[in-house]
Amino acid sequence: MSQKIIENKKKVHIISLGCPKNLVDSEIMFGTLKNQGYELVQDESKADTIIVNTCGFIEQAKEESINTVLEAAKYKQEGSLKKLVVAGCLTQRYKDDLVEGLPEADLFVGSGQFQNIDDILAKAYQGEEKKTYFNLPTYLQEEATPRLNSQLKHRAYLKISEGCKKRCAFCAIPLIRGNLQSRKVENVLSEAKLLKASGTKELIVISHDFTDYGWDIKKKDPSRTDSPYELLKTLSDESGADWIRVLYLYPDGIDEKMVQLIKERDNLVKYFDMPLQHINNQMLKLMNRRMTKEKIVECLNLIRKEIPEAIIRTQFIVGFPGETEEQFNELLDFVKEQKFDRVGAFQYSTEENTKAATLPNPVDEETKQKRYDQIMSLQLPISRQKHKDLVGKVIPVIVEGVSEESELLLQGRTAGQAPDIDGVVYISDGKASQGDIVNVKITDSHDYDLVGEII
């Protein structure tokens, strides 16, 4: 590759949509490009290359992805943009349809080829006419995979696997990302240590389902011991991280051994992110969730008995095909009874080629919206009261920096607040630097956020 070609395509802007797992893919793309002399620019208008890393999970995400690509295409009309790249899940899922529907884009890169973005762009700038790059399975990062953390310096996502072994009826992830592929414990630990050495204090472990981690490794090699418990224990013992947070735990994989480990280790955050989707047994069966209401309640009781202070976050789908008013009311009663710390809800979105798309008795859009509003209205006073109960208490907070609301305030998060999906703590008094973990006395509370002062 000539120096002249590098200069012609040196400035790149990456727009990452969707989940943290997609964000890690974006970080790998930029790490790969940085090694080839590219410069990341925040201003889209100054970029020679724009990469939109799309999400194709639900209808709303698809629309956002398409609109973002079309918005970026205007820079081609203005003459500043040379290459517009559409990458990620939407690209992988729709392949040829997307190529035909988005003539504005120059390259389409699937989730099995994004790691080769440097070679793909080099060929494109040299005049190669090929537009599509796809491969299965989805790329699983290796120990030597370049990656540039885009988060605040003190926190980083740590992706431990790709794909999923479960086949939930509503979910298209296995169609897009393929079957479960886990990274070996030593590979994950190696990256964790590198992140720690670069200043990371909080590791946020991500996957499609943490509790299935290692299943595929042990299936290929029964002598391996890779498991959720082994990974957590190793990260706790050897990564050096102050906080280790796990996102997305399927309840059937949470056992007493895992709960005890989280209870005993100071650096394992007492935060359980457990998307339950529903609680009615018939709905769970139709969703192919392979859990019963009784088992879910048993799991929740175990966590609360062993770790009373645990934060439990969950989400539910409303308006799934066949959901009756009675079944929905059972879900409402469950939310009222359990008093979760955090609850999110989605209105069911029909995804082609999934089992749920073939089910009879669809729920109309008006009913979906009504049920969504009901469940969120029910949760709001519960969340409000949970926050009020924290007033007067002293809680460790990791400082994120100056508040987005006012430069007169600092902003941070408790261990019970995951970045981007939960609220924050506004610090009204005291001094600290970004990344410091300080004790904060909570002085006031809001629906989703807290206010406090450093002591």
XYZ file of C-alpha atoms in Angstrom:
455
model
C 0.000 0.000 0.000
C 1.533 3.307 -1.026
C 1.912 6.259 1.325
C -0.172 8.336 -1.074
C -3.127 5.965 -0.759
C -2.938 6.091 3.050
C -3.013 9.882 2.989
C -6.070 9.872 0.726
C -8.104 7.910 3.245
C -6.537 8.858 6.534
C -9.457 10.383 8.413
C -12.214 8.036 9.547
C -15.393 8.564 11.555
C -17.156 5.549 13.085
C -20.807 5.650 14.166
C -21.626 2.719 16.432
C -25.285 1.825 16.927
C -26.958 -0.795 19.107
C -25.502 -2.748 21.995
C -22.118 -2.692 23.768
C -21.144 -5.870 21.882
C -21.445 -3.903 18.651
C -19.438 -1.094 20.226
C -16.544 -3.487 20.899
C -16.611 -4.430 17.195
C -16.355 -0.717 16.364
C -13.411 -0.394 18.750
C -11.706 -3.318 16.994
C -12.262 -1.661 13.609
C -10.710 1.580 14.766
C -7.820 -0.191 16.508
C -7.155 -2.038 13.242
C -7.336 1.164 11.184
C -5.224 3.146 13.636
C -2.452 0.606 13.140
C -2.566 1.487 9.441
C -2.199 5.223 9.998
C -5.820 6.305 10.144
C -6.942 9.183 12.355
C -10.292 9.074 14.171
C -12.208 12.319 13.705
C -15.251 13.342 15.730
C -16.557 15.674 13.035
C -18.248 13.648 10.266
C -17.752 16.478 7.765
C -13.973 16.131 8.044
C -13.889 12.370 7.411
C -12.719 10.760 4.186
C -14.306 7.491 5.367
C -17.441 7.038 7.471
C -18.283 3.613 8.898
C -21.807 3.049 10.238
C -21.791 -0.051 12.445
C -25.469 -0.966 12.318
C -27.904 -2.806 14.575
C -30.536 -5.151 13.146
C -32.129 -6.483 16.312
C -35.619 -4.939 16.220
C -37.579 -2.741 13.821
C -36.775 0.500 15.609
C -33.044 -0.286 15.506
C -33.220 -1.119 11.791
C -34.904 2.197 11.028
C -32.288 4.097 13.041
C -29.504 2.298 11.159
C -30.946 3.096 7.719
C -31.594 6.729 8.638
C -28.051 7.100 9.980
C -26.573 5.764 6.727
C -28.715 8.155 4.660
C -27.728 11.062 6.903
C -24.037 10.230 6.461
C -24.483 9.976 2.683
C -25.054 13.723 2.435
C -21.307 14.235 2.944
C -20.734 12.357 -0.327
C -22.956 14.857 -2.098
C -20.957 17.677 -0.545
C -17.783 16.072 -1.839
C -15.941 15.611 1.461
C -16.660 11.902 1.898
C -14.886 9.342 -0.283
C -16.101 6.025 1.173
C -19.291 5.219 3.086
C -19.162 1.807 4.765
C -22.183 -0.022 6.194
C -21.093 -2.678 8.683
C -22.547 -4.766 11.495
C -25.693 -6.754 12.222
C -28.103 -5.150 9.749
C -25.589 -5.723 6.962
C -25.018 -9.321 7.987
C -28.713 -10.029 8.230
C -29.943 -8.510 4.981
C -26.877 -8.749 2.735
C -28.007 -8.370 -0.914
C -31.269 -6.587 -0.041
C -29.337 -3.850 1.722
C -26.881 -3.460 -1.158
C -29.780 -2.935 -3.553
C -31.642 -0.623 -1.179
C -28.692 1.600 -0.259
C -26.873 2.627 -3.454
C -25.434 5.554 -1.467
C -23.020 3.185 0.332
C -19.726 2.003 -1.151
C -18.995 -1.041 0.996
C -21.019 -3.566 2.990
C -19.088 -5.433 5.671
C -20.711 -8.214 7.716
C -20.053 -9.324 11.278
C -17.635 -12.010 10.083
C -15.396 -9.600 8.156
C -15.180 -6.337 10.112
C -11.783 -7.353 11.510
C -10.393 -7.040 7.955
C -11.601 -3.470 7.531
C -8.065 -2.190 6.813
C -7.596 -4.550 3.852
C -11.134 -3.942 2.612
C -10.666 -0.173 2.587
C -7.200 -0.435 1.044
C -8.605 -2.424 -1.886
C -11.525 -0.029 -2.277
C -9.219 2.998 -2.420
C -7.043 1.185 -4.949
C -10.067 0.867 -7.226
C -11.415 -2.620 -6.540
C -15.107 -2.700 -7.405
C -16.178 -5.395 -4.936
C -18.764 -3.963 -2.534
C -19.762 -6.855 -0.266
C -17.734 -8.708 2.368
C -19.508 -11.435 4.312
C -18.480 -14.512 6.213
C -19.874 -16.818 8.894
C -19.501 -17.402 11.731
C -19.209 -13.992 13.340
C -15.610 -13.053 14.062
C -14.414 -13.936 17.571
C -11.650 -11.618 18.693
C -8.276 -13.119 19.493
C -5.617 -12.227 22.020
C -3.709 -10.122 19.508
C -6.779 -8.396 18.021
C -6.179 -4.603 17.934
C -8.774 -2.609 19.845
C -9.019 1.005 20.967
C -11.280 1.567 23.987
C -13.801 4.325 23.211
C -15.184 4.557 26.733
C -13.989 6.836 29.503
C -10.502 5.687 30.472
C -11.578 4.095 33.755
C -14.133 1.695 32.237
C -14.208 -0.779 29.377
C -16.419 -3.484 27.947
C -14.931 -6.967 27.930
C -16.570 -9.232 25.333
C -16.202 -12.893 26.269
C -18.133 -14.629 23.488
C -20.015 -14.270 20.240
C -23.307 -15.756 19.087
C -25.790 -17.662 21.227
C -26.699 -21.298 21.866
C -30.281 -20.513 22.879
C -33.118 -20.149 20.416
C -35.614 -17.754 21.949
C -38.626 -17.572 19.632
C -38.538 -13.772 19.268
C -34.788 -13.319 18.770
C -32.862 -13.009 15.499
C -29.402 -12.921 17.107
C -28.481 -16.546 16.196
C -29.493 -15.787 12.586
C -27.149 -12.795 12.562
C -24.309 -13.754 14.881
C -24.442 -17.544 14.664
C -23.903 -20.148 17.354
C -22.061 -19.607 20.620
C -18.303 -19.054 20.349
C -16.519 -18.448 23.659
C -13.062 -17.010 24.163
C -10.826 -19.044 26.462
C -10.434 -17.839 30.048
C -6.739 -17.057 29.577
C -7.517 -15.032 26.440
C -10.137 -12.944 28.267
C -7.821 -12.464 31.253
C -5.026 -11.278 29.000
C -7.220 -8.535 27.564
C -8.502 -7.632 31.035
C -4.925 -7.127 32.237
C -4.120 -4.932 29.236
C -7.185 -2.813 29.946
C -6.214 -2.534 33.608
C -2.682 -1.470 32.625
C -4.174 1.313 30.475
C -6.120 2.719 33.440
C -9.354 0.726 33.450
C -10.911 0.303 36.907
C -14.297 -1.100 35.892
C -14.573 -4.096 33.581
C -18.044 -4.662 32.144
C -18.333 -8.274 30.996
C -20.622 -8.644 27.977
C -21.994 -11.503 25.885
C -25.383 -12.612 24.593
C -25.771 -14.836 27.652
C -23.063 -14.916 30.309
C -24.332 -18.129 31.890
C -23.685 -20.172 28.722
C -20.060 -19.042 28.540
C -17.580 -21.864 27.886
C -20.169 -24.476 26.903
C -18.808 -24.720 23.354
C -15.178 -24.909 24.499
C -15.872 -27.808 26.840
C -17.940 -29.546 24.173
C -14.910 -29.564 21.851
C -12.398 -30.326 24.614
C -13.839 -31.939 27.785
C -10.537 -31.364 29.604
C -11.154 -27.594 29.579
C -12.678 -25.955 32.669
C -13.920 -22.699 31.081
C -17.209 -21.743 32.771
C -18.964 -18.625 34.069
C -17.767 -19.413 37.600
C -14.179 -20.032 36.504
C -14.088 -16.850 34.428
C -15.484 -14.682 37.235
C -13.113 -16.189 39.790
C -10.113 -15.698 37.503
C -11.015 -12.093 36.689
C -11.610 -11.378 40.371
C -8.289 -12.946 41.399
C -6.006 -11.786 38.608
C -7.340 -8.869 36.535
C -6.652 -6.179 39.143
C -9.962 -4.450 38.357
C -11.713 -2.564 41.164
C -15.191 -3.329 39.817
C -16.231 -6.261 37.628
C -19.789 -5.984 36.346
C -21.598 -8.718 34.404
C -24.374 -7.897 31.948
C -27.000 -10.381 30.761
C -27.348 -13.438 32.975
C -29.967 -16.006 32.001
C -31.666 -17.151 35.244
C -31.306 -20.890 34.620
C -27.515 -20.526 34.744
C -27.371 -18.704 38.078
C -26.636 -21.184 40.864
C -25.636 -21.034 44.507
C -21.941 -21.417 43.683
C -21.958 -18.347 41.430
C -24.014 -16.282 43.884
C -21.636 -17.176 46.732
C -18.637 -16.102 44.654
C -20.229 -12.733 43.858
C -21.191 -12.352 47.525
C -17.656 -13.036 48.801
C -15.590 -10.977 46.325
C -15.399 -7.234 46.901
C -14.540 -6.499 43.267
C -17.506 -8.451 41.860
C -20.316 -5.924 41.631
C -23.571 -7.066 43.248
C -25.541 -6.289 40.109
C -27.666 -8.892 38.330
C -28.830 -8.008 34.827
C -31.445 -10.698 34.148
C -33.797 -10.106 31.189
C -36.733 -12.347 32.126
C -39.054 -11.362 29.211
C -42.208 -12.697 30.923
C -43.401 -14.646 33.953
C -46.476 -16.517 32.734
C -45.495 -20.129 32.065
C -47.417 -20.394 28.819
C -45.809 -17.207 27.512
C -42.360 -18.419 28.566
C -42.956 -21.678 26.709
C -44.112 -19.868 23.561
C -41.019 -17.660 23.803
C -38.898 -20.833 24.083
C -37.315 -19.418 27.223
C -36.940 -22.867 28.836
C -37.636 -21.483 32.292
C -40.705 -21.595 34.493
C -42.121 -18.982 36.804
C -41.288 -21.226 39.754
C -37.607 -21.512 38.746
C -37.330 -17.771 38.160
C -38.761 -17.002 41.605
C -36.395 -19.574 43.122
C -33.437 -17.832 41.466
C -34.542 -14.378 42.655
C -35.041 -15.693 46.207
C -31.546 -17.194 46.187
C -29.946 -13.890 45.177
C -31.911 -11.851 47.713
C -31.305 -14.310 50.532
C -27.527 -14.399 50.008
C -27.003 -10.790 48.848
C -29.809 -8.606 50.258
C -28.185 -5.467 48.865
C -28.032 -6.867 45.305
C -29.364 -4.699 42.494
C -31.574 -6.684 40.126
C -32.286 -5.290 36.688
C -34.660 -6.958 34.254
C -36.696 -6.405 31.121
C -39.948 -7.751 29.733
C -41.610 -8.094 26.342
C -45.223 -6.943 26.162
C -47.639 -7.817 23.380
C -46.023 -11.125 22.436
C -48.311 -13.129 20.090
C -51.122 -14.730 22.054
C -50.550 -12.695 25.254
C -53.935 -12.380 26.954
C -55.059 -9.689 29.363
C -54.934 -12.272 32.140
C -51.362 -13.245 31.331
C -50.303 -9.616 31.183
C -51.967 -8.940 34.536
C -49.969 -11.836 35.984
C -46.826 -10.048 34.771
C -47.979 -6.784 36.374
C -48.622 -8.572 39.678
C -45.143 -10.107 39.489
C -43.481 -6.710 38.960
C -45.491 -5.255 41.844
C -44.549 -8.162 44.113
C -40.843 -8.388 43.238
C -40.064 -4.658 43.361
C -37.111 -4.841 40.986
C -34.499 -2.104 41.161
C -34.613 -1.532 37.409
C -37.212 -2.589 34.841
C -37.164 -2.053 31.095
C -39.845 -3.113 28.612
C -40.084 -3.678 24.881
C -43.144 -3.853 22.708
C -42.919 -7.089 20.730
C -41.511 -6.568 17.258
C -42.075 -9.209 14.570
C -38.737 -10.421 13.213
C -38.784 -12.432 10.000
C -37.395 -15.986 10.070
C -37.984 -16.305 13.810
C -40.365 -18.810 15.376
C -42.487 -16.061 16.931
C -43.205 -14.585 13.492
C -45.247 -17.706 12.668
C -47.352 -17.677 15.832
C -51.102 -16.939 15.667
C -53.081 -14.321 17.594
C -50.898 -11.224 17.169
C -51.502 -8.393 19.627
C -52.519 -5.084 18.037
C -50.247 -2.036 18.283
C -52.635 -0.038 20.465
C -52.754 -2.835 23.061
C -48.964 -3.186 22.984
C -48.574 0.516 23.704
C -51.153 0.396 26.476
C -49.422 -2.548 28.159
C -46.022 -0.903 27.820
C -47.347 2.261 29.466
C -48.947 0.224 32.259
C -45.833 -1.713 33.182
C -43.581 1.353 33.103
C -46.099 3.382 35.138
C -46.203 0.589 37.704
C -42.407 0.475 38.008
C -41.854 4.227 38.332
C -43.005 4.634 41.974
C -41.072 1.473 42.889
C -37.863 2.947 41.454
C -38.648 6.286 43.092
C -39.044 4.664 46.519
C -35.854 2.609 46.079
C -33.966 5.840 45.480
C -35.617 7.612 48.424
C -34.472 4.759 50.665
C -30.850 5.599 49.763
C -31.032 9.180 51.059
C -28.733 9.549 54.056
C -26.627 6.511 53.164
C -22.940 6.610 52.228
C -22.200 4.714 48.995
C -19.027 4.200 46.909
C -19.267 6.093 43.626
C -16.965 5.973 40.605
C -16.488 9.505 39.256
C -17.198 9.935 35.533
C -16.164 13.578 35.325
C -17.963 16.897 34.999
C -21.741 16.521 34.829
C -23.536 16.701 31.503
C -26.200 18.807 33.266
C -23.942 21.485 34.740
C -20.215 22.169 34.802
C -20.660 23.071 38.477
C -21.381 19.418 39.326
C -19.455 16.197 39.083
C -21.171 13.057 37.821
C -20.616 9.461 38.853
C -22.217 6.045 39.276
C -22.779 3.686 42.161
C -22.070 -0.023 41.714
C -25.831 -0.327 41.159
C -25.753 1.913 38.080
C -24.414 0.505 34.819
C -23.239 3.075 32.261
C -25.669 4.216 29.577
C -28.599 2.077 30.770
C -29.114 3.248 34.372
C -29.147 6.626 36.092
C -26.229 8.606 37.571
C -25.190 10.335 40.791
C -24.825 14.122 40.650
C -22.119 15.205 43.092
C -22.922 18.638 44.466
C -19.991 19.018 46.864
C -16.415 17.749 47.034
C -13.498 17.312 44.633
C -12.361 14.203 42.776
C -10.769 13.193 39.491
C -12.278 11.106 36.739
C -11.985 7.426 37.641
C -11.697 7.986 41.406
C -13.881 5.783 43.586
C -15.093 7.970 46.449
C -17.598 7.691 49.297
C -20.677 9.802 48.619
C -23.455 10.630 51.074
C -26.779 10.625 49.208
C -28.647 13.850 49.953
C -31.512 13.758 47.450
C -33.167 11.413 44.968
C -35.070 11.605 41.693
C -36.909 9.021 39.616
C -33.766 7.678 37.988
C -30.844 9.697 39.417
C -29.332 10.470 42.815
C -27.672 13.539 44.330
C -24.893 13.440 46.917
C -21.724 14.922 48.349
C -18.259 13.473 48.782
C -17.337 12.827 52.415
